[in-house]
Coordinates of C-alpha atoms in Angstrom, one line a residue:
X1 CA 62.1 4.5 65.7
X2 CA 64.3 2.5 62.9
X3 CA 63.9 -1.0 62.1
X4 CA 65.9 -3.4 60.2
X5 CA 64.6 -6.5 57.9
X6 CA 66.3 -9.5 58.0
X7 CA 68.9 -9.9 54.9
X8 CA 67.2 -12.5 53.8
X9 CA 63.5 -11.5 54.4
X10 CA 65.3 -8.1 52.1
X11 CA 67.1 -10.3 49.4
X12 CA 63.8 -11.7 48.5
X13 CA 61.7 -8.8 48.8
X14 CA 64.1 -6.5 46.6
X15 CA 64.9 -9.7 44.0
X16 CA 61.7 -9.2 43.5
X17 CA 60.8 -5.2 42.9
X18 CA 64.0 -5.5 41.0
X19 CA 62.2 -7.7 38.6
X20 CA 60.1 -4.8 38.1
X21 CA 62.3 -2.2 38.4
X22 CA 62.0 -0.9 41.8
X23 CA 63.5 -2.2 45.1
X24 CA 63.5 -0.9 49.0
X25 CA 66.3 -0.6 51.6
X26 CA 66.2 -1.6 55.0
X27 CA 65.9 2.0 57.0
X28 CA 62.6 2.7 57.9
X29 CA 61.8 5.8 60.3
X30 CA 58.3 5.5 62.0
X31 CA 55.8 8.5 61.7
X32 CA 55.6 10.3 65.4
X33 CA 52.5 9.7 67.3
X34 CA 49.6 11.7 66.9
X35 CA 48.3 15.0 69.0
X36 CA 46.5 14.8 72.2
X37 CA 42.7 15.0 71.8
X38 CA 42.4 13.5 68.6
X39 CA 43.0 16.7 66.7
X40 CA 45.5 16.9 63.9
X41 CA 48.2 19.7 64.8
X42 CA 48.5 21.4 60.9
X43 CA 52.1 22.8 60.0
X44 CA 55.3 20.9 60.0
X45 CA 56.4 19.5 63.6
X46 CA 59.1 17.0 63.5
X47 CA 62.4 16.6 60.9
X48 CA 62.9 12.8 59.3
X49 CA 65.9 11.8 58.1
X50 CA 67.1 8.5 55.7
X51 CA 69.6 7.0 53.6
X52 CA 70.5 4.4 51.3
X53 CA 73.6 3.1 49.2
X54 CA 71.8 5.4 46.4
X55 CA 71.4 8.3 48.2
X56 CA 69.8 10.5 50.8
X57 CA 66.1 12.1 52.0
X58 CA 65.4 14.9 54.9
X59 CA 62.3 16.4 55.9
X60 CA 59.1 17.1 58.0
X61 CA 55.9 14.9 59.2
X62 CA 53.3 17.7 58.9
X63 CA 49.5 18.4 58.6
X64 CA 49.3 15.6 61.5
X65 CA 51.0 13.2 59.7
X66 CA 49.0 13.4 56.6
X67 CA 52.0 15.2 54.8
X68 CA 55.3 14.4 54.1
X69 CA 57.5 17.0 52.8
X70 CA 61.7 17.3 52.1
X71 CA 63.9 16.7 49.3
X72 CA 65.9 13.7 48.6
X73 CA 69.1 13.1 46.7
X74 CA 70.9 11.0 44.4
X75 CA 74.8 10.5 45.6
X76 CA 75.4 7.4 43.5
X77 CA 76.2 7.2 39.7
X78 CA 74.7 3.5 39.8
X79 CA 71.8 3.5 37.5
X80 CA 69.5 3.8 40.3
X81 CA 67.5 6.7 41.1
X82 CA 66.1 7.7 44.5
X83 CA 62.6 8.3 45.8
X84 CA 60.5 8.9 49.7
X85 CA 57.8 6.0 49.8
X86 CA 55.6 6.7 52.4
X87 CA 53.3 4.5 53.8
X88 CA 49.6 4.6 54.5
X89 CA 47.9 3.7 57.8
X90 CA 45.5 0.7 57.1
X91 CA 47.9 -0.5 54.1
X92 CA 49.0 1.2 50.8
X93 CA 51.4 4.0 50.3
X94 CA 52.4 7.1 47.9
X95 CA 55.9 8.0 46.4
X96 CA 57.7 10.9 46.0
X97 CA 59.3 11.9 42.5
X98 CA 62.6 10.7 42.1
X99 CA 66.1 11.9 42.2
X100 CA 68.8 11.1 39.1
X101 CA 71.1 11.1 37.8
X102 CA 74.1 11.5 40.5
X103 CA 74.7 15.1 41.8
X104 CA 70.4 15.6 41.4
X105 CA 67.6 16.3 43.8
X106 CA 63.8 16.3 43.9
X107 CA 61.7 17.9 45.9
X108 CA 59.2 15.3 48.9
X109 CA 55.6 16.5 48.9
X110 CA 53.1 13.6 49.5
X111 CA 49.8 13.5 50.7
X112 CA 47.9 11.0 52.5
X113 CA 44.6 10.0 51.3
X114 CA 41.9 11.7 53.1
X115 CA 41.3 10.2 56.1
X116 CA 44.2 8.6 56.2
X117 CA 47.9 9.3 57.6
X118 CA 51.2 7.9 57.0
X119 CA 52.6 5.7 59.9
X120 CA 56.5 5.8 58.5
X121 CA 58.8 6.5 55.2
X122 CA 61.2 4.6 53.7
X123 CA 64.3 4.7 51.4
X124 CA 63.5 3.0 47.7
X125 CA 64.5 3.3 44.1
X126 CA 63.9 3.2 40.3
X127 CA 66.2 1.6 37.7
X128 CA 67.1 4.7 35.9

């Protein structure tokens, strides 16, 4: 599933991380529902993909959903760098390393907390 944020409800949300140094895009892909039975299939299961205007990210939900693994790229020489944030059911979430300058890539490996799974990944990046 993708969803959009409203421009403004995004305007305000990155004018702020930007203040900071950090700032999201509106592409969201949702986690895919857990196994049947309550038990968590292990191994990687279903590919993600997501882009921004700063670059790119593909990879795998894994470890029933408390995983997140891929690579993502930089494809813009526009002082921003890259990163996967993926986020946490119940609230939170965990970033990837970060891809920069233009032409670079980084490898996705995050880990829920235990207990925990992620419910979706977005596209966001660092001033770089």
């Amino acid at each position: 599933m993708i969803s959009k944020i409203s421009s403004r409800k995004r305007h305000a949300f990155g004018s702020a991380l930007a203040a900071v140094g950090l700032a999201a895009t509106a592409l969201v892909v949702t986690a895919p529902a857990a196994s049947a039975g309550g038990t968590a299939a292990l191994g990687c299961y279903q590919n993600w993909s997501i882009s921004s205007g700063q670059g790119y990210a593909n990879g795998q939900w894994c470890d029933g959903n408390t995983r997140v693994t891929g690579t993502v790229h930089d494809t813009n020489a526009d002082g921003r760098c890259p990163f996967v944030r993926a986020y946490v059911s119940g609230g939170g979430y965990r970033d990837s390393a970060w891809a920069g300058p233009k032409g670079d890539s980084s490898p996705v490996d995050i880990y829920a907390p235990a207990g925990k799974t992620f419910t979706s990944v977005q596209m966001s990046y660092i001033t770089c």
